[in-house]
Short mmCIF file of C-alpha atoms and ligand atoms in Angstrom, two decimals:
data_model
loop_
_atom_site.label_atom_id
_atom_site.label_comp_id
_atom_site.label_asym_id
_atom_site.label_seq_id
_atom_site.Cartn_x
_atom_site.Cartn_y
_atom_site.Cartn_z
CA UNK A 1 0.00 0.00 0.00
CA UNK A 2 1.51 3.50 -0.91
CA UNK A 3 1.75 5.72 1.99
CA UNK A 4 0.17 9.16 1.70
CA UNK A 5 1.22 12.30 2.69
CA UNK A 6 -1.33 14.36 4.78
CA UNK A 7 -2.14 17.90 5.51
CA UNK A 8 -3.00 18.45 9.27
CA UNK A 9 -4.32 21.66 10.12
CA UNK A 10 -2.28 23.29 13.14
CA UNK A 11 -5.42 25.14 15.01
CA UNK A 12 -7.18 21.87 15.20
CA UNK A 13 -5.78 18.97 13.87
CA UNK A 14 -8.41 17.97 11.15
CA UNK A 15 -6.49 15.80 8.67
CA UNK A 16 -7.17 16.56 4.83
CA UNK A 17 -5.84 14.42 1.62
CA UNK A 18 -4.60 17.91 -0.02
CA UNK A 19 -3.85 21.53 0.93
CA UNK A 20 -5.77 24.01 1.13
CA UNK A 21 -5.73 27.75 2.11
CA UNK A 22 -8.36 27.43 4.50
CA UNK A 23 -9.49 24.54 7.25
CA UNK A 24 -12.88 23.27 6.49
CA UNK A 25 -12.72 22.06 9.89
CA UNK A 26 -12.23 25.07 11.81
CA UNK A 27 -11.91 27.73 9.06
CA UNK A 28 -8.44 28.97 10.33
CA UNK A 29 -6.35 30.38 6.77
CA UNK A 30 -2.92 29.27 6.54
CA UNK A 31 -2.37 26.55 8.94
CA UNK A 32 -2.63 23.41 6.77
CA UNK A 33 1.16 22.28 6.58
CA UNK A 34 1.91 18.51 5.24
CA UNK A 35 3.03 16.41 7.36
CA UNK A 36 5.22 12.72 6.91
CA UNK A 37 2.49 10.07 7.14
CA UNK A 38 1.88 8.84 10.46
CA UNK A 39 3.10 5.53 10.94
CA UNK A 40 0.23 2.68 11.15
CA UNK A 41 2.18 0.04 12.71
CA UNK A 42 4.01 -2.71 11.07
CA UNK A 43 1.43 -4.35 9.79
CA UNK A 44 -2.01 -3.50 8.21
CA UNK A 45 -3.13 -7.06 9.30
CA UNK A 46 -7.01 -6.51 11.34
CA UNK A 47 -6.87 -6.94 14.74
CA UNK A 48 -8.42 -10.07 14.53
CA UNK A 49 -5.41 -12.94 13.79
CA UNK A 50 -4.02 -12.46 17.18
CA UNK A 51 -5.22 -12.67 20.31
CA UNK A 52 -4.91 -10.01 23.65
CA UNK A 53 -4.37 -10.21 27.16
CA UNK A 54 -8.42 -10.19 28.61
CA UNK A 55 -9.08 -6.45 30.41
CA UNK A 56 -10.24 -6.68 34.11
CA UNK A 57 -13.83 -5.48 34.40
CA UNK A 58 -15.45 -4.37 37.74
CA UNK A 59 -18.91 -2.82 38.00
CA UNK A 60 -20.17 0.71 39.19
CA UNK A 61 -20.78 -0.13 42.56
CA UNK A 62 -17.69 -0.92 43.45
CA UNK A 63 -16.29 2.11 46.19
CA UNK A 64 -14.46 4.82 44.27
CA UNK A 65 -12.88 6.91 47.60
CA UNK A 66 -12.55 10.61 45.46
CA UNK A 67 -9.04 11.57 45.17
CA UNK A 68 -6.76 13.64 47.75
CA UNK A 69 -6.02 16.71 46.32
CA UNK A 70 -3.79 18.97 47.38
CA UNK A 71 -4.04 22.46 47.06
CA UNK A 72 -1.70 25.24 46.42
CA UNK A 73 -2.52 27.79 48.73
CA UNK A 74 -3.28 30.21 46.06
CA UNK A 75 -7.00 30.14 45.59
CA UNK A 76 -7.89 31.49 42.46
CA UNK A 77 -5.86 28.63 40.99
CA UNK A 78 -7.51 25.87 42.91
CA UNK A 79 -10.88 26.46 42.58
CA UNK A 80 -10.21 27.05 38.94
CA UNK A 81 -8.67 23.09 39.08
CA UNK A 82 -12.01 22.15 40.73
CA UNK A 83 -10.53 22.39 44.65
CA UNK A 84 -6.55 21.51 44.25
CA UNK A 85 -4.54 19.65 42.01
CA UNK A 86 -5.65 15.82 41.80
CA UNK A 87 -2.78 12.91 41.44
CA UNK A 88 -1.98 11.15 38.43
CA UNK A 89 -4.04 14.12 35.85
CA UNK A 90 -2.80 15.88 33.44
CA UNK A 91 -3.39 19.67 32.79
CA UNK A 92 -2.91 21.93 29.96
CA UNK A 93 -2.61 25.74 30.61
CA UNK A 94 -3.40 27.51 26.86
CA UNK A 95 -2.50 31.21 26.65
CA UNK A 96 -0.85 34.16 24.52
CA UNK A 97 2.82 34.03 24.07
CA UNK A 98 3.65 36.60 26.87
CA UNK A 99 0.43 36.40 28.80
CA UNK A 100 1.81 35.21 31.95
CA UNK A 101 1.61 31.23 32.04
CA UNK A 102 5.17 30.66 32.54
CA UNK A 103 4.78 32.94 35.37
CA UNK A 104 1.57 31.30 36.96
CA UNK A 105 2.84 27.82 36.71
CA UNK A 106 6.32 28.88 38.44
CA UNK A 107 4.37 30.25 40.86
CA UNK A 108 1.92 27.52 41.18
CA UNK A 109 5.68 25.28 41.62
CA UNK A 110 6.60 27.13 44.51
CA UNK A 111 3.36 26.92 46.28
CA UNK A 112 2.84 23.25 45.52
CA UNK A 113 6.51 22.41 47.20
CA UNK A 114 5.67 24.25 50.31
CA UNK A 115 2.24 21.67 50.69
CA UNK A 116 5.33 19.10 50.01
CA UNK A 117 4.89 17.91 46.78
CA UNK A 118 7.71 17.04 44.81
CA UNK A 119 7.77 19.65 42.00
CA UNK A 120 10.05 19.68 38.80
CA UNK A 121 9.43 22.13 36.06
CA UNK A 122 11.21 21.20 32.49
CA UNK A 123 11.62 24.66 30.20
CA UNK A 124 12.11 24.13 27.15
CA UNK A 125 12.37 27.55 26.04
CA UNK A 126 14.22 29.14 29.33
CA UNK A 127 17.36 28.84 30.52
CA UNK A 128 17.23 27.61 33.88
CA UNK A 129 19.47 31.30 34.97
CA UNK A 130 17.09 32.79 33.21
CA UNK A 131 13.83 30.94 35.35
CA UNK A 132 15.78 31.66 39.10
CA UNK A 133 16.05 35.01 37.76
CA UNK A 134 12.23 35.51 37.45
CA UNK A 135 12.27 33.52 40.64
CA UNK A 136 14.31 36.19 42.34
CA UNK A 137 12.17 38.71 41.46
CA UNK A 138 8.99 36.58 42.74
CA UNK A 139 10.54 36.26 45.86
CA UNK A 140 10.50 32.45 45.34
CA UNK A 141 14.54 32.10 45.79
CA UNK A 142 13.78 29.80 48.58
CA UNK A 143 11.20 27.24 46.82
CA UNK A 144 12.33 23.83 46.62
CA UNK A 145 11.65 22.87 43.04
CA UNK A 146 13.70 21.37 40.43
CA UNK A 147 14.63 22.74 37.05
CA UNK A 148 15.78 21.41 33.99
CA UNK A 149 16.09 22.99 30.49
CA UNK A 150 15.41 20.12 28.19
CA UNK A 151 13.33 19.54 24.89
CA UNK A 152 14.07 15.99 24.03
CA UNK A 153 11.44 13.97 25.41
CA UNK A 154 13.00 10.42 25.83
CA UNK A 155 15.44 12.46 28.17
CA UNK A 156 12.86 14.14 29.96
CA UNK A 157 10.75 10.55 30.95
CA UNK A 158 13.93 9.02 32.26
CA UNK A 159 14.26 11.51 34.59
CA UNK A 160 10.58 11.68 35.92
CA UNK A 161 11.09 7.94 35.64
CA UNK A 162 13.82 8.11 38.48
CA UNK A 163 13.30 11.05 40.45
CA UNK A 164 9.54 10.23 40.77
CA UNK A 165 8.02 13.57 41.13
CA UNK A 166 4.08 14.42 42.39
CA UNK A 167 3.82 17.29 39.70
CA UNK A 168 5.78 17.90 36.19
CA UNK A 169 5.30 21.23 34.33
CA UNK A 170 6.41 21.51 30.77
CA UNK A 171 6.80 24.67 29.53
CA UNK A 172 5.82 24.40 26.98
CA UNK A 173 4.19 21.18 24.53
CA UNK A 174 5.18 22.84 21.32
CA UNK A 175 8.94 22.96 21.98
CA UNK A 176 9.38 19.09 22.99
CA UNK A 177 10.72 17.12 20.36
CA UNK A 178 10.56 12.75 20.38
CA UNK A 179 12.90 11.43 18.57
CA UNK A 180 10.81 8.62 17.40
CA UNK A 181 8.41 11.10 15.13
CA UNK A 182 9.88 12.34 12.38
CA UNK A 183 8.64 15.99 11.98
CA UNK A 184 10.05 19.12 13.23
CA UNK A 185 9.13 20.16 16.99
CA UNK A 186 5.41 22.49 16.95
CA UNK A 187 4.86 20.26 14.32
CA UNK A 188 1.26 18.40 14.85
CA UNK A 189 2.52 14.83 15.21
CA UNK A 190 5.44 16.38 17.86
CA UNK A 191 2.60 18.21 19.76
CA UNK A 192 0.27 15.40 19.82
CA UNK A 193 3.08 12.61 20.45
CA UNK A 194 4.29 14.43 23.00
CA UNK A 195 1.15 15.08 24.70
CA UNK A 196 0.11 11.07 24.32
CA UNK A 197 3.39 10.26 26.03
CA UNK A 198 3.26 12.52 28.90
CA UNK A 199 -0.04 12.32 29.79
CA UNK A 200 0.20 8.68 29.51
CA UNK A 201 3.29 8.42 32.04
CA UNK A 202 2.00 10.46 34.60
CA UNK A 203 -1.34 7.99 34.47
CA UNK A 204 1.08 4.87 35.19
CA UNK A 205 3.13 6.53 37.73
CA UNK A 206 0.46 8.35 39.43
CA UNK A 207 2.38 12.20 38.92
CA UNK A 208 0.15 14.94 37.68
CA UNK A 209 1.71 16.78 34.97
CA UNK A 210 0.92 20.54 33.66
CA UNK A 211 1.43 21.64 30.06
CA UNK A 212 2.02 24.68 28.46
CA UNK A 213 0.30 25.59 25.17
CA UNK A 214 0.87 29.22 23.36
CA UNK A 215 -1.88 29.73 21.32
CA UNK A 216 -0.65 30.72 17.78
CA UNK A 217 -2.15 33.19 15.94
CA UNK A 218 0.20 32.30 12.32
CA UNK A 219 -0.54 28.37 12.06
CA UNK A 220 3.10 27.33 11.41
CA UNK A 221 3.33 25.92 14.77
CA UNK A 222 0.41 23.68 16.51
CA UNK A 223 -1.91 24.97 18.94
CA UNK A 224 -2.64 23.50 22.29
CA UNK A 225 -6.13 22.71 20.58
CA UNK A 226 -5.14 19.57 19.42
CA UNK A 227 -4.24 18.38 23.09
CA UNK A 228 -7.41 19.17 24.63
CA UNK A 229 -9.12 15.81 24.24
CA UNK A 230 -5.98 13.80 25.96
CA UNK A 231 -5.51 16.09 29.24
CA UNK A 232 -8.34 15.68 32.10
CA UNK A 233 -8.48 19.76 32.73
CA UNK A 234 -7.79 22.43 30.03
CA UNK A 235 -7.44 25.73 31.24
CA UNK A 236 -6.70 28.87 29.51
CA UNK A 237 -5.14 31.77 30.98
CA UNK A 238 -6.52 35.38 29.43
CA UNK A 239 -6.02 38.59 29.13
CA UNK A 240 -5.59 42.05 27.49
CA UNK A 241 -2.16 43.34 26.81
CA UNK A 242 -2.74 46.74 27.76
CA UNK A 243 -4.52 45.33 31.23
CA UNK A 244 -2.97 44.08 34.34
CA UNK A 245 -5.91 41.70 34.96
CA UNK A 246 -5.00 38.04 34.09
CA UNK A 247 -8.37 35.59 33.87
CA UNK A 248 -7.99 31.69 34.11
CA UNK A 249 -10.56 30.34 32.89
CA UNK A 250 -11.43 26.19 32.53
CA UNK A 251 -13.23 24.68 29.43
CA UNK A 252 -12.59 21.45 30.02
CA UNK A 253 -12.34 20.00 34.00
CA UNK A 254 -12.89 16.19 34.25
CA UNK A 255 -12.91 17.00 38.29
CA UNK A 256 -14.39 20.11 38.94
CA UNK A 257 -17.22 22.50 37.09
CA UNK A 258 -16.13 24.15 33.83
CA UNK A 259 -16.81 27.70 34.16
CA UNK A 260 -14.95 28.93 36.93
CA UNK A 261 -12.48 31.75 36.45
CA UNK A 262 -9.72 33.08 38.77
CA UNK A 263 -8.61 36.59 38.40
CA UNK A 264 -4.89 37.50 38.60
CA UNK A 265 -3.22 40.95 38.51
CA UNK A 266 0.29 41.39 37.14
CA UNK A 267 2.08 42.99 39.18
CA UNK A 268 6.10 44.02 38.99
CA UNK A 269 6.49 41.20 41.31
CA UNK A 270 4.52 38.32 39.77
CA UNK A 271 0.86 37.73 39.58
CA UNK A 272 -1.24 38.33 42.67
CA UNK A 273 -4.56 36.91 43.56
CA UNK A 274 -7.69 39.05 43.12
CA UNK A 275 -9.89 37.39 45.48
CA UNK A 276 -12.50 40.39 45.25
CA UNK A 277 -12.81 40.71 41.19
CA UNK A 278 -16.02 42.74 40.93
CA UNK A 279 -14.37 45.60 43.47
CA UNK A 280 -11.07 45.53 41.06
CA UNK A 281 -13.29 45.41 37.37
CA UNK A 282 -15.38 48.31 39.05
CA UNK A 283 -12.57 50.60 40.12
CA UNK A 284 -11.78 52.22 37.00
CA UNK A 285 -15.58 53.01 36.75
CA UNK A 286 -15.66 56.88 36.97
CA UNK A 287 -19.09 59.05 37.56
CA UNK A 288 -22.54 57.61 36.10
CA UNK A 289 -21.70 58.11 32.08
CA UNK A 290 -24.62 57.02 28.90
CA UNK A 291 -23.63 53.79 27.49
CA UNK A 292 -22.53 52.69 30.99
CA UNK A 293 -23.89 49.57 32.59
CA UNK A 294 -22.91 47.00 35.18
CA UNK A 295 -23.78 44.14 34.89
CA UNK A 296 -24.17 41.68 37.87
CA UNK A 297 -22.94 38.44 36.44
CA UNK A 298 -21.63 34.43 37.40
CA UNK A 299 -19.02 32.96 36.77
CA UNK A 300 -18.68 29.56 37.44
CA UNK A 301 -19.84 29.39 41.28
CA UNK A 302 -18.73 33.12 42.21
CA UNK A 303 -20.94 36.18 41.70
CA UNK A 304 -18.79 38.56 39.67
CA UNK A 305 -19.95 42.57 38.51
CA UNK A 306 -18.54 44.08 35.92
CA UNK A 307 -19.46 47.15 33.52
CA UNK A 308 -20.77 47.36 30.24
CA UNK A 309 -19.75 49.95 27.82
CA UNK A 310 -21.82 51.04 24.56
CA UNK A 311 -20.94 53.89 22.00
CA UNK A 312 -23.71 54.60 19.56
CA UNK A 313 -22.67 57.17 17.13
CA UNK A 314 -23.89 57.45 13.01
CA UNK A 315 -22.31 55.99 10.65
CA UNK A 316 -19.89 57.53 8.30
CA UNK A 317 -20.10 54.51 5.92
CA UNK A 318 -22.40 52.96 3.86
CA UNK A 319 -22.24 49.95 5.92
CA UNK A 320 -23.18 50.64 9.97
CA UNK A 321 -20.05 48.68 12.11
CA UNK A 322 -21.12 46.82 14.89
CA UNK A 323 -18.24 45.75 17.22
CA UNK A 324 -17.68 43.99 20.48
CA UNK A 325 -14.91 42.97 22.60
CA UNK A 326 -15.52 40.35 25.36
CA UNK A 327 -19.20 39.65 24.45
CA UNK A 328 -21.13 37.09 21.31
CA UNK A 329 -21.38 39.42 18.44
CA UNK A 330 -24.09 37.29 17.29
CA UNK A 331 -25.93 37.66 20.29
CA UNK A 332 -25.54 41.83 19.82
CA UNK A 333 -26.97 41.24 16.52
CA UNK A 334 -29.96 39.26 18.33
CA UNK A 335 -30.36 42.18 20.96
CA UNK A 336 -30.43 44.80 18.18
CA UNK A 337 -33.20 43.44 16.34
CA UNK A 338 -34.90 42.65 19.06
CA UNK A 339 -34.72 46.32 20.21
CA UNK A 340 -35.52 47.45 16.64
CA UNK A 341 -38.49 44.87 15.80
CA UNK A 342 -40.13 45.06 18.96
CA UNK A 343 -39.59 48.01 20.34
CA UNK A 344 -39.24 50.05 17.24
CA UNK A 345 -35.96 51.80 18.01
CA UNK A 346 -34.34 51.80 15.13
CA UNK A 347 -30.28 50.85 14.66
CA UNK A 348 -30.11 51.35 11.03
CA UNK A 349 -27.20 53.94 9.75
CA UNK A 350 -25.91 54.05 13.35
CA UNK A 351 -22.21 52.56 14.15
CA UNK A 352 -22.31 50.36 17.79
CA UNK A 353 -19.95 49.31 19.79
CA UNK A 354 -19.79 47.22 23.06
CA UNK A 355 -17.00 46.42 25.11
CA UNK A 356 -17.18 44.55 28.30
CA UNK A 357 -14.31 46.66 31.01
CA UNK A 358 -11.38 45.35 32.23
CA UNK A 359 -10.90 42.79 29.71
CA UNK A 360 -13.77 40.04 30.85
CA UNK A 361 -15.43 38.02 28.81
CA UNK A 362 -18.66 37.32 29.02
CA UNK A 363 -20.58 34.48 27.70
CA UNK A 364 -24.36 34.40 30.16
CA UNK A 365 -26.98 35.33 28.17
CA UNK A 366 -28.36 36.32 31.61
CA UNK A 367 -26.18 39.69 30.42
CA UNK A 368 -28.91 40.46 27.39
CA UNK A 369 -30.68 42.95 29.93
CA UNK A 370 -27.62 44.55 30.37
CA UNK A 371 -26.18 45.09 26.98
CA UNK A 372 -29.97 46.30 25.61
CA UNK A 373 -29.49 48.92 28.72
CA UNK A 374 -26.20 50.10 27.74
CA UNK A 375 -27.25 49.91 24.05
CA UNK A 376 -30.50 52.15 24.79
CA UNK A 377 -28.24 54.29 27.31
CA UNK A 378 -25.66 54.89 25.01
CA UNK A 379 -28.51 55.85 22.17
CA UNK A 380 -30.92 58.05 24.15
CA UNK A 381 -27.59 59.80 25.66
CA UNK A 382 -29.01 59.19 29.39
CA UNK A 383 -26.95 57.67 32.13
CA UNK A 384 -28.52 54.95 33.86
CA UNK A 385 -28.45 55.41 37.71
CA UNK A 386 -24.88 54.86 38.75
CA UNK A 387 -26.05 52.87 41.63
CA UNK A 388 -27.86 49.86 39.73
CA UNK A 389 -26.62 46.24 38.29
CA UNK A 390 -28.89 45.22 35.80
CA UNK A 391 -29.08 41.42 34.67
CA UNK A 392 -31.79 39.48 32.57
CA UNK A 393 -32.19 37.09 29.30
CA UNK A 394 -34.40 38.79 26.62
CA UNK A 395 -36.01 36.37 24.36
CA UNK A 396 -36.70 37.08 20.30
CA UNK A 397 -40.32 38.28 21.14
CA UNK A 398 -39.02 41.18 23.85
CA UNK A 399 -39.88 38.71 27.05
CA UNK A 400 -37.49 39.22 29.65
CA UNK A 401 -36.89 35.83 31.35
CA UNK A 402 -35.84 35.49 34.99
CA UNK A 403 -32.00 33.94 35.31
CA UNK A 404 -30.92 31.63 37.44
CA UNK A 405 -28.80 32.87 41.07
CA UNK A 406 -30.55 35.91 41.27
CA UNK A 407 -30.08 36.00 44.62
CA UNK A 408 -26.28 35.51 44.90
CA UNK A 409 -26.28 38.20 42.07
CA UNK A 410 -27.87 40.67 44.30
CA UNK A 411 -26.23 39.59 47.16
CA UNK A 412 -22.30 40.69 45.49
CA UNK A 413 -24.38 43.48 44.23
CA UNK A 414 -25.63 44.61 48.03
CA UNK A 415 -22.17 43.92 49.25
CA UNK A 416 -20.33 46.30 46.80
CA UNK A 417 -22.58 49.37 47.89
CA UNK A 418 -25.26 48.99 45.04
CA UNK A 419 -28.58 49.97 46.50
CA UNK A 420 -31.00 49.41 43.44
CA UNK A 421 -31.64 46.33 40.62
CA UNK A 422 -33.20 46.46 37.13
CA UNK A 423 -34.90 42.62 36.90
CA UNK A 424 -36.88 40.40 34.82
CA UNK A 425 -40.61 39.90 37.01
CA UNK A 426 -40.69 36.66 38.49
CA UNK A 427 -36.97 36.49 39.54
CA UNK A 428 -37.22 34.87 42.71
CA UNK A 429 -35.27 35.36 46.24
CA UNK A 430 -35.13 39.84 45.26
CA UNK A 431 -36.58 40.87 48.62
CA UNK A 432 -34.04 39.64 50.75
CA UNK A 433 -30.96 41.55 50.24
CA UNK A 434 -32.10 45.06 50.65
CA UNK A 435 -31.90 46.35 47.26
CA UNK A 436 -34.64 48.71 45.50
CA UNK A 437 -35.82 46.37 42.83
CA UNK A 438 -37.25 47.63 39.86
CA UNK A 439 -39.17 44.53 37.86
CA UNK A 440 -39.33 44.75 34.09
CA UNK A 441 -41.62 41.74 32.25
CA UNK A 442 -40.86 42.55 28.77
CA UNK A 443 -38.04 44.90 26.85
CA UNK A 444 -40.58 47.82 25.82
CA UNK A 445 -41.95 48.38 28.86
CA UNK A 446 -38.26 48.59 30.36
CA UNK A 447 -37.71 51.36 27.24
CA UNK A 448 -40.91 52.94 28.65
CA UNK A 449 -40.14 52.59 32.55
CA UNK A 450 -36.40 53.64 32.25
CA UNK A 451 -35.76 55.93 29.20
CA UNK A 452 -39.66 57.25 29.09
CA UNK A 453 -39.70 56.50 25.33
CA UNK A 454 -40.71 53.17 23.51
P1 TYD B 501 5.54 34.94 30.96
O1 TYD B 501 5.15 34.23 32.19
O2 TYD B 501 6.94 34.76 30.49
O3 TYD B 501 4.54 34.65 29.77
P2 TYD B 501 4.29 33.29 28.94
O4 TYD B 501 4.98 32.19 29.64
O5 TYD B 501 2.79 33.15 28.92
O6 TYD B 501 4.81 33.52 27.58
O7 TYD B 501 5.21 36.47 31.25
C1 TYD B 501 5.84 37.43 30.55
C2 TYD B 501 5.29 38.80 30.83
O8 TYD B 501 4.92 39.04 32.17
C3 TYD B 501 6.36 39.77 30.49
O9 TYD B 501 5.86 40.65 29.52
C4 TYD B 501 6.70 40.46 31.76
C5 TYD B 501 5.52 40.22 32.63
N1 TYD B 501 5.92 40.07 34.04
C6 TYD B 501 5.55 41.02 34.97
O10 TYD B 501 4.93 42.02 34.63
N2 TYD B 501 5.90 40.86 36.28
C7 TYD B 501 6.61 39.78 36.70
O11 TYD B 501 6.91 39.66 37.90
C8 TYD B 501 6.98 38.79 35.73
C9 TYD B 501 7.78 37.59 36.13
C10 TYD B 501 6.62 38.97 34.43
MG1 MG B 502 6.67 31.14 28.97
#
């Protein structure tokens, strides 16, 4: 049989039988590169002709005692792993180039040696001067974890293999290279062969290992996409450039909710823990401004307020923008013909933007309330009481449907000095925290009750 080259794309790993410009699996442009066909085994013969070893089976019942876990000490980090790190899992941390990961994770070394876990961390991209340097200037000289500076796999399992460590970090996937596939390191095959190997040691040997994935924007090197499906937790740590606020956030958590963020701020020495985020994604707020809105939102299991921002202005160009950073642009769409169908206010020739402060990103549709507010704000050029969250889903026909922890929602809202809240009726548990509720059952009476048009 002849072998055949094939094109893997490096955002997400589809597999095509010829190039392309584009990914029809992800739609990514440019990141199709060939690779040397991967190797099926010796033989083509079916599985059939010879026979196994028989599996054990055992049945449901039998008593699973949940894992210890042991946490780091630095709370944003451990509730984000679902309540500490668990033995024998592996982790991938996805970010930016430059966002902070090799940061967090050296970090997250030092504070999982002092619970006494045996920590090495493999760079394959630092020198290990360069890591104690950043050490030094974390003020984690003291921390008793191993380094090594070390790409070539084979070399790297050895050494887990005899010094036996509780956690491994490798910083990062792309730049490990096994000798046994032949394709350049970043390459696909490296990424994913890599990733199979690692993950599958630290299952025999019982060590949890952490991996480091840059996200690439240019497609000539693999993303940590194509690892997701082999790790147990994927988290990926966020943020804006210009912002000090870092945001890790978990997709994927085979023991703990998805969902849950932690909020980081860089600081000149290292990242520090923002254990009150709605306070710190509220300070910059200035005096009650149109197109201004906070929104009380959740993430994950933690009530978390942040502001809305709309600019409506007309439209220079034939074609009306609509932009938004941190929020569904689809969902904006949905909101604007809601607000133009049923309400009659009318979008057309006008230029809108939305950006959600601080650099969150929100993904509720319990914020629909919100954005329509700032949207309507920004529009009618009135500033909505500075004083008030406002949360709520709008459905296609203008409903407003109650959302789900209304009460915890108030509750951060009460606790950060907010003394009213804009509401769908029939939200349940409003009476109890003090606030001045204001209870809206459909999106043109809230036009009516709050900007006294409609
Ligand atoms: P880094 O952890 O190297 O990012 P990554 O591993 O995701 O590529 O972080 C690099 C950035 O963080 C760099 O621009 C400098 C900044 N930084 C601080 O602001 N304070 C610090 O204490 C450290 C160590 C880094
Ligand atoms: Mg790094």
């Amino acid at each position: 049989m002849v072998k055949q080259n094939t094109f893997t794309c490096n955002a997400c790993g589809a597999s095509h039988k010829k190039w392309s410009g584009r990914c029809d699996g992800c739609g990514a442009w440019n990141s199709i590169t060939q690779e040397a066909p991967l190797s099926a085994g010796p033989s083509k013969k079916s599985l059939g002709g010879k026979r196994g070893r028989s599996i054990n089976l055992t049945d449901l019942s039998s008593k699973e005692t949940p894992p210890p876990r042991t946490m780091s000490g630095l709370a944003e980090l451990d509730r984000v792993l679902g309540g500490g790190l668990v033995p024998a899992s592996a982790i991938l941390v996805g970010g930016d180039p430059g966002i902070g990961k090799s940061t967090l994770l050296l970090q997250a070394a030092a504070s999982f040696s002092d619970k006494g876990l045996k920590v090495i961390y493999v760079s394959g991209e630092e020198a290990s001067a360069q890591i104690r340097m950043r050490a030094d200037r974390l003020g984690l000289r003291g921390a008793d974890v191993q380094l090594a500076t070390e790409t070539n796999l084979r070399d790297i399992l050895t050494t887990l293999e005899e010094q036996k460590p509780a956690l491994a970090i490798i910083d990062s996937i792309q730049t490990m290279w096994a000798d046994n596939v032949e394709s350049a390191p970043g390459s696909v095959s490296q990424v994913r062969s890599a990733a199979h190997e690692l993950t599958t040691f630290a299952k025999r040997r019982g060590m949890a290992v952490i991996l480091v994935g840059h996200v690439t924007k240019d497609g000539q090197i693999a993303g940590p996409r194509i690892v997701e499906h082999m790790v147990d937790t994927v988290l990926y740590f966020e943020g804006e450039r210009g912002h000090q606020f870092r945001i890790l956030r978990a997709v994927k958590n085979r023991f703990g909710p998805t969902d849950e963020i932690g909020v980081f701020e860089m600081t000149g020495k290292g990242l520090s823990e923002v254990t009150n985020p709605s306070a710190l994604f509220l300070s910059e707020r200035d005096k009650p401004a149109p197109g201004s809105v906070v929104f009380a939102g959740i993430e994950g299991t933690r009530p978390v307020l942040c502001e809305l921002q709309a600019l409506v202005a007309p439209s220079p160009h034939s074609q009306a923008r609509r932009a938004v950073v941190g929020w569904d642009s689809g969902r904006l769409a949905m909101i604007l013909a809601v607000l133009e169908s049923r309400c009659g206010i009318p979008f057309a020739g006008l230029d809108v933007y939305l950006n959600v402060a601080g650099g969150m990103r929100i993904s509720e549709p319990a914020a629909d309330l919100a954005v329509a507010a700032a949207l309507l704000s920004a529009r009618e050029d009135t500033a909505l009481p500075a004083d008030t969250v406002v949360f709520g889903e709008i459905s296609l026909s203008g409903a407003l449907r109650p959302v789900g922890q209304t009460e915890n929602r108030l509750k951060e809202a009460a606790k950060l000095g907010f003394s009213g809240a804009i509401v769908p009726a029939g939200s349940k548990g409003t009476s109890r925290q003090g606030l001045k509720i204001q209870n809206i059952t459909d999106l043109t009476g809230f036009v009516g009750d709050i900007f006294g048009a409609g």
